[in-house]
Amino acid sequence: MWTFDNTFAEEIAALINQWDNFCPAAALFYWGKNSNDTGLRIEATEIMREFVDNIQFGRDPEGWLFYGTPQDLDTDSGDTVYYRVFTNDESPMAIRIDFFGRDPNTPGIKPFAQFLTKDTAKIPIEDIPADTGSGLWRKLSTGISSATVSKLTNDPTIKLSAHAIGKNLTFNLPDGSSFTHALHIDGAFHFQNIKDLNYNTLAITNYNTDRILYYDQKDSTKLLGVFYRECTYTSHTSAPI
């Protein structure tokens, strides 16, 4: 595991002095059970950029992205970007991610951007199986609609209504589910292509207490969209959902 000695406040100050530009950003970390089952997403809406490694949607811990120019974050051509994850010994620990245009083991190479956040979920270090990875920076192209998830008492059907785009998604709880309570949860529905949300199209649902994921088919990695409930902030999950 890569580490740095500064406190979160000290590292913020050092990065502000080091970089020409910085902006708010949010991350989604995914560390599965082994080093091959990992992912990372960074979303910087102010400059309309996102970094994607195995995760199309998601925003959990809020932080700061430091960079030279937005053009440094244009890799839509398919050029692979490498990253390395650093942590410190605070509790909760700070997490810094350095982005490189080449293998970070290349002698003398320096990052072209860095992201810093605070791990409010207090992830045990041993739960992080990987400290490097690769993905793509690209222009952010995610649509967002206000949405409501609702369910009637004793009814197994859960309905998601995405108001601004006029889309409704429904699914049933598994047979024998003991969850009989009513639901009415406000939040936001994130999607990439509204054309994927066609009438009478089958979607596979994966859900927990703070989000619902919709896939185009079973065992698919293509997400149709994600619903997030309001005021939910976490910084780690041991599985995508």
C-alpha positions as a Markdown table, in Angstrom:
| # | Residue | x | y | z |
|---|---|---|---|---|
| 1 | Met | 0.0 | 0.0 | 0.0 |
| 2 | Trp | 1.3 | 3.5 | -1.0 |
| 3 | Thr | 1.2 | 6.1 | 1.8 |
| 4 | Phe | 1.9 | 9.8 | 2.4 |
| 5 | Asp | 2.9 | 11.5 | 5.6 |
| 6 | Asn | 0.8 | 14.7 | 5.5 |
| 7 | Thr | -2.4 | 15.2 | 7.3 |
| 8 | Phe | -5.5 | 15.9 | 5.2 |
| 9 | Ala | -5.2 | 19.6 | 5.8 |
| 10 | Glu | -1.5 | 19.7 | 5.1 |
| 11 | Glu | -2.0 | 17.7 | 1.9 |
| 12 | Ile | -4.8 | 20.1 | 0.7 |
| 13 | Ala | -2.5 | 23.1 | 1.3 |
| 14 | Ala | 0.4 | 21.4 | -0.6 |
| 15 | Leu | -1.7 | 20.5 | -3.6 |
| 16 | Ile | -3.2 | 24.0 | -3.8 |
| 17 | Asn | 0.3 | 25.4 | -4.0 |
| 18 | Gln | 1.4 | 22.8 | -6.5 |
| 19 | Trp | -1.4 | 22.9 | -9.1 |
| 20 | Asp | -2.8 | 25.7 | -11.3 |
| 21 | Asn | -6.4 | 24.6 | -11.0 |
| 22 | Phe | -8.6 | 22.6 | -8.7 |
| 23 | Cys | -12.3 | 22.0 | -8.4 |
| 24 | Pro | -14.8 | 20.0 | -6.3 |
| 25 | Ala | -15.1 | 16.3 | -7.4 |
| 26 | Ala | -16.7 | 13.1 | -6.1 |
| 27 | Ala | -15.4 | 9.6 | -6.2 |
| 28 | Leu | -16.8 | 6.1 | -6.0 |
| 29 | Phe | -14.4 | 3.4 | -4.8 |
| 30 | Tyr | -15.1 | -0.2 | -5.4 |
| 31 | Trp | -12.9 | -2.8 | -3.8 |
| 32 | Gly | -14.1 | -6.4 | -4.2 |
| 33 | Lys | -12.7 | -9.6 | -2.8 |
| 34 | Asn | -9.5 | -9.6 | -4.8 |
| 35 | Ser | -7.2 | -7.3 | -6.8 |
| 36 | Asn | -8.9 | -8.1 | -10.1 |
| 37 | Asp | -12.3 | -7.0 | -8.7 |
| 38 | Thr | -11.8 | -3.3 | -8.3 |
| 39 | Gly | -13.0 | -0.1 | -9.8 |
| 40 | Leu | -12.9 | 3.7 | -9.5 |
| 41 | Arg | -15.0 | 6.6 | -10.7 |
| 42 | Ile | -14.2 | 10.3 | -10.3 |
| 43 | Glu | -16.8 | 12.9 | -11.3 |
| 44 | Ala | -16.0 | 16.6 | -11.7 |
| 45 | Thr | -19.2 | 18.4 | -12.8 |
| 46 | Glu | -17.7 | 21.9 | -12.7 |
| 47 | Ile | -15.3 | 21.0 | -15.6 |
| 48 | Met | -17.6 | 18.3 | -17.1 |
| 49 | Arg | -15.1 | 15.5 | -16.8 |
| 50 | Glu | -15.2 | 12.0 | -15.4 |
| 51 | Phe | -12.7 | 9.2 | -14.8 |
| 52 | Val | -14.0 | 5.6 | -15.3 |
| 53 | Asp | -12.4 | 2.3 | -14.3 |
| 54 | Asn | -15.0 | -0.4 | -14.3 |
| 55 | Ile | -17.7 | 1.8 | -12.8 |
| 56 | Gln | -20.1 | 3.9 | -15.0 |
| 57 | Phe | -22.1 | 5.7 | -12.3 |
| 58 | Gly | -21.7 | 6.7 | -8.7 |
| 59 | Arg | -20.6 | 9.4 | -6.4 |
| 60 | Asp | -19.8 | 8.9 | -2.7 |
| 61 | Pro | -17.0 | 10.7 | -0.9 |
| 62 | Glu | -16.7 | 14.4 | -1.8 |
| 63 | Gly | -13.2 | 15.7 | -2.4 |
| 64 | Trp | -11.0 | 17.9 | -4.7 |
| 65 | Leu | -9.5 | 17.3 | -8.1 |
| 66 | Phe | -6.2 | 19.1 | -8.8 |
| 67 | Tyr | -5.0 | 19.5 | -12.4 |
| 68 | Gly | -3.1 | 21.7 | -14.9 |
| 69 | Thr | -5.8 | 22.3 | -17.6 |
| 70 | Pro | -9.1 | 20.5 | -18.5 |
| 71 | Gln | -7.5 | 19.4 | -21.7 |
| 72 | Asp | -5.1 | 17.2 | -19.7 |
| 73 | Leu | -8.3 | 15.2 | -18.8 |
| 74 | Asp | -9.3 | 14.5 | -22.4 |
| 75 | Thr | -8.6 | 10.9 | -23.2 |
| 76 | Asp | -11.7 | 10.1 | -25.2 |
| 77 | Ser | -9.4 | 8.8 | -27.9 |
| 78 | Gly | -8.9 | 5.7 | -25.8 |
| 79 | Asp | -5.5 | 6.4 | -24.3 |
| 80 | Thr | -5.2 | 4.5 | -21.0 |
| 81 | Val | -4.6 | 6.5 | -17.9 |
| 82 | Tyr | -2.9 | 4.8 | -14.9 |
| 83 | Tyr | -3.6 | 5.7 | -11.3 |
| 84 | Arg | -2.1 | 4.9 | -7.9 |
| 85 | Val | -3.9 | 5.1 | -4.5 |
| 86 | Phe | -2.2 | 6.6 | -1.5 |
| 87 | Thr | -3.5 | 6.8 | 2.1 |
| 88 | Asn | -2.2 | 8.4 | 5.3 |
| 89 | Asp | -2.5 | 7.2 | 9.0 |
| 90 | Glu | -5.2 | 9.6 | 10.1 |
| 91 | Ser | -8.6 | 8.2 | 11.3 |
| 92 | Pro | -10.6 | 8.5 | 9.2 |
| 93 | Met | -7.8 | 8.3 | 6.7 |
| 94 | Ala | -7.2 | 10.6 | 3.8 |
| 95 | Ile | -7.1 | 9.1 | 0.3 |
| 96 | Arg | -5.1 | 10.6 | -2.6 |
| 97 | Ile | -5.2 | 9.3 | -6.1 |
| 98 | Asp | -2.4 | 10.2 | -8.6 |
| 99 | Phe | -3.1 | 10.0 | -12.3 |
| 100 | Phe | -0.4 | 9.2 | -14.9 |
| 101 | Gly | -0.2 | 9.1 | -18.7 |
| 102 | Arg | 2.2 | 6.1 | -18.5 |
| 103 | Asp | 3.0 | 3.2 | -16.2 |
| 104 | Pro | 3.6 | 4.9 | -12.8 |
| 105 | Asn | 6.7 | 2.7 | -12.3 |
| 106 | Thr | 8.3 | 4.6 | -15.2 |
| 107 | Pro | 11.4 | 6.4 | -13.8 |
| 108 | Gly | 10.9 | 10.1 | -13.2 |
| 109 | Ile | 7.2 | 10.1 | -14.1 |
| 110 | Lys | 5.0 | 12.6 | -12.4 |
| 111 | Pro | 1.2 | 12.8 | -12.1 |
| 112 | Phe | -0.8 | 15.0 | -14.4 |
| 113 | Ala | -3.7 | 15.3 | -12.0 |
| 114 | Gln | -4.5 | 14.3 | -8.3 |
| 115 | Phe | -7.6 | 13.7 | -6.3 |
| 116 | Leu | -7.9 | 14.0 | -2.6 |
| 117 | Thr | -10.7 | 13.0 | -0.3 |
| 118 | Lys | -11.4 | 11.9 | 3.3 |
| 119 | Asp | -12.5 | 8.4 | 4.1 |
| 120 | Thr | -15.4 | 8.9 | 6.5 |
| 121 | Ala | -16.4 | 5.2 | 6.3 |
| 122 | Lys | -13.1 | 4.3 | 8.0 |
| 123 | Ile | -12.1 | 1.5 | 5.6 |
| 124 | Pro | -9.8 | -1.1 | 7.2 |
| 125 | Ile | -6.5 | -1.1 | 5.3 |
| 126 | Glu | -6.6 | -4.8 | 4.9 |
| 127 | Asp | -9.9 | -4.4 | 3.0 |
| 128 | Ile | -8.2 | -2.6 | 0.1 |
| 129 | Pro | -6.7 | -5.3 | -2.1 |
| 130 | Ala | -5.4 | -3.1 | -4.9 |
| 131 | Asp | -3.6 | 0.2 | -4.9 |
| 132 | Thr | -3.1 | 0.8 | -8.7 |
| 133 | Gly | -5.4 | 0.6 | -11.7 |
| 134 | Ser | -6.1 | 2.1 | -15.1 |
| 135 | Gly | -9.1 | 3.7 | -16.9 |
| 136 | Leu | -10.1 | 6.6 | -19.0 |
| 137 | Trp | -10.7 | 10.3 | -18.5 |
| 138 | Arg | -13.5 | 11.6 | -20.7 |
| 139 | Lys | -16.1 | 14.3 | -21.0 |
| 140 | Leu | -19.0 | 13.9 | -18.6 |
| 141 | Ser | -22.2 | 12.9 | -20.4 |
| 142 | Thr | -24.6 | 11.8 | -17.6 |
| 143 | Gly | -28.2 | 12.9 | -17.4 |
| 144 | Ile | -29.9 | 13.4 | -14.1 |
| 145 | Ser | -33.6 | 13.5 | -13.3 |
| 146 | Ser | -35.4 | 14.0 | -10.0 |
| 147 | Ala | -37.1 | 10.7 | -9.1 |
| 148 | Thr | -39.2 | 9.0 | -6.5 |
| 149 | Val | -39.2 | 5.3 | -5.4 |
| 150 | Ser | -42.5 | 4.2 | -4.0 |
| 151 | Lys | -44.2 | 1.0 | -2.8 |
| 152 | Leu | -47.6 | 0.4 | -1.2 |
| 153 | Thr | -48.0 | -1.6 | 2.0 |
| 154 | Asn | -48.1 | -5.4 | 1.4 |
| 155 | Asp | -47.5 | -4.8 | -2.4 |
| 156 | Pro | -44.3 | -6.5 | -3.8 |
| 157 | Thr | -44.0 | -4.0 | -6.6 |
| 158 | Ile | -41.5 | -1.1 | -6.3 |
| 159 | Lys | -41.9 | 1.8 | -8.8 |
| 160 | Leu | -39.3 | 4.4 | -9.7 |
| 161 | Ser | -40.7 | 7.5 | -11.3 |
| 162 | Ala | -38.1 | 9.7 | -13.1 |
| 163 | His | -40.3 | 12.9 | -13.3 |
| 164 | Ala | -38.2 | 15.2 | -15.6 |
| 165 | Ile | -37.8 | 12.6 | -18.3 |
| 166 | Gly | -41.2 | 10.9 | -18.0 |
| 167 | Lys | -39.8 | 7.4 | -17.4 |
| 168 | Asn | -41.2 | 4.8 | -15.0 |
| 169 | Leu | -39.3 | 1.6 | -14.0 |
| 170 | Thr | -40.9 | -1.1 | -11.9 |
| 171 | Phe | -39.7 | -4.4 | -10.3 |
| 172 | Asn | -41.0 | -6.9 | -7.9 |
| 173 | Leu | -39.4 | -8.0 | -4.6 |
| 174 | Pro | -38.4 | -11.7 | -4.5 |
| 175 | Asp | -41.0 | -14.2 | -3.6 |
| 176 | Gly | -41.4 | -14.6 | 0.1 |
| 177 | Ser | -39.8 | -11.3 | 0.9 |
| 178 | Ser | -40.6 | -10.1 | 4.4 |
| 179 | Phe | -40.5 | -6.5 | 3.5 |
| 180 | Thr | -44.1 | -5.4 | 3.5 |
| 181 | His | -43.8 | -1.7 | 4.5 |
| 182 | Ala | -44.7 | 1.2 | 2.3 |
| 183 | Leu | -42.0 | 3.3 | 0.6 |
| 184 | His | -41.8 | 6.9 | -0.6 |
| 185 | Ile | -38.2 | 8.0 | -1.2 |
| 186 | Asp | -37.1 | 11.0 | -3.1 |
| 187 | Gly | -33.7 | 11.1 | -4.9 |
| 188 | Ala | -32.1 | 11.4 | -8.3 |
| 189 | Phe | -31.9 | 9.0 | -11.3 |
| 190 | His | -28.6 | 9.1 | -13.2 |
| 191 | Phe | -28.5 | 7.7 | -16.8 |
| 192 | Gln | -26.2 | 8.0 | -19.8 |
| 193 | Asn | -28.5 | 7.5 | -22.8 |
| 194 | Ile | -32.2 | 8.1 | -22.6 |
| 195 | Lys | -32.7 | 5.9 | -25.7 |
| 196 | Asp | -31.7 | 2.9 | -23.6 |
| 197 | Leu | -34.8 | 3.5 | -21.4 |
| 198 | Asn | -37.3 | 2.2 | -23.9 |
| 199 | Tyr | -40.9 | 1.2 | -23.2 |
| 200 | Asn | -41.4 | -2.4 | -22.2 |
| 201 | Thr | -37.7 | -3.1 | -22.0 |
| 202 | Leu | -36.6 | -5.7 | -19.5 |
| 203 | Ala | -34.0 | -4.4 | -16.9 |
| 204 | Ile | -32.2 | -6.3 | -14.2 |
| 205 | Thr | -32.3 | -4.7 | -10.8 |
| 206 | Asn | -29.8 | -4.7 | -8.0 |
| 207 | Tyr | -30.5 | -2.7 | -4.9 |
| 208 | Asn | -29.7 | -1.9 | -1.3 |
| 209 | Thr | -30.8 | 0.7 | 1.2 |
| 210 | Asp | -29.4 | 3.8 | -0.5 |
| 211 | Arg | -29.4 | 3.0 | -4.3 |
| 212 | Ile | -30.9 | 1.0 | -7.1 |
| 213 | Leu | -29.0 | -0.1 | -10.1 |
| 214 | Tyr | -30.6 | -1.1 | -13.4 |
| 215 | Tyr | -28.7 | -3.3 | -15.9 |
| 216 | Asp | -29.7 | -4.2 | -19.4 |
| 217 | Gln | -29.5 | -8.0 | -18.8 |
| 218 | Lys | -28.4 | -10.5 | -16.1 |
| 219 | Asp | -24.6 | -10.5 | -15.4 |
| 220 | Ser | -24.2 | -7.5 | -17.6 |
| 221 | Thr | -21.7 | -4.7 | -16.9 |
| 222 | Lys | -23.8 | -2.1 | -18.9 |
| 223 | Leu | -25.8 | 0.0 | -16.5 |
| 224 | Leu | -29.0 | 1.6 | -17.8 |
| 225 | Gly | -29.1 | 3.9 | -14.8 |
| 226 | Val | -28.8 | 4.4 | -11.0 |
| 227 | Phe | -31.2 | 5.8 | -8.4 |
| 228 | Tyr | -29.6 | 7.5 | -5.4 |
| 229 | Arg | -31.7 | 8.5 | -2.4 |
| 230 | Glu | -31.3 | 12.1 | -1.1 |
| 231 | Cys | -28.6 | 12.9 | 1.5 |
| 232 | Thr | -26.7 | 9.6 | 1.3 |
| 233 | Tyr | -23.0 | 9.8 | 1.8 |
| 234 | Thr | -20.8 | 6.8 | 2.1 |
| 235 | Ser | -17.2 | 6.2 | 0.9 |
| 236 | His | -16.9 | 2.4 | 0.5 |
| 237 | Thr | -18.9 | -0.6 | -0.4 |
| 238 | Ser | -17.5 | -4.1 | -0.6 |
| 239 | Ala | -19.6 | -4.8 | -3.7 |
| 240 | Pro | -21.2 | -2.6 | -6.5 |
| 241 | Ile | -24.4 | -2.8 | -4.5 |
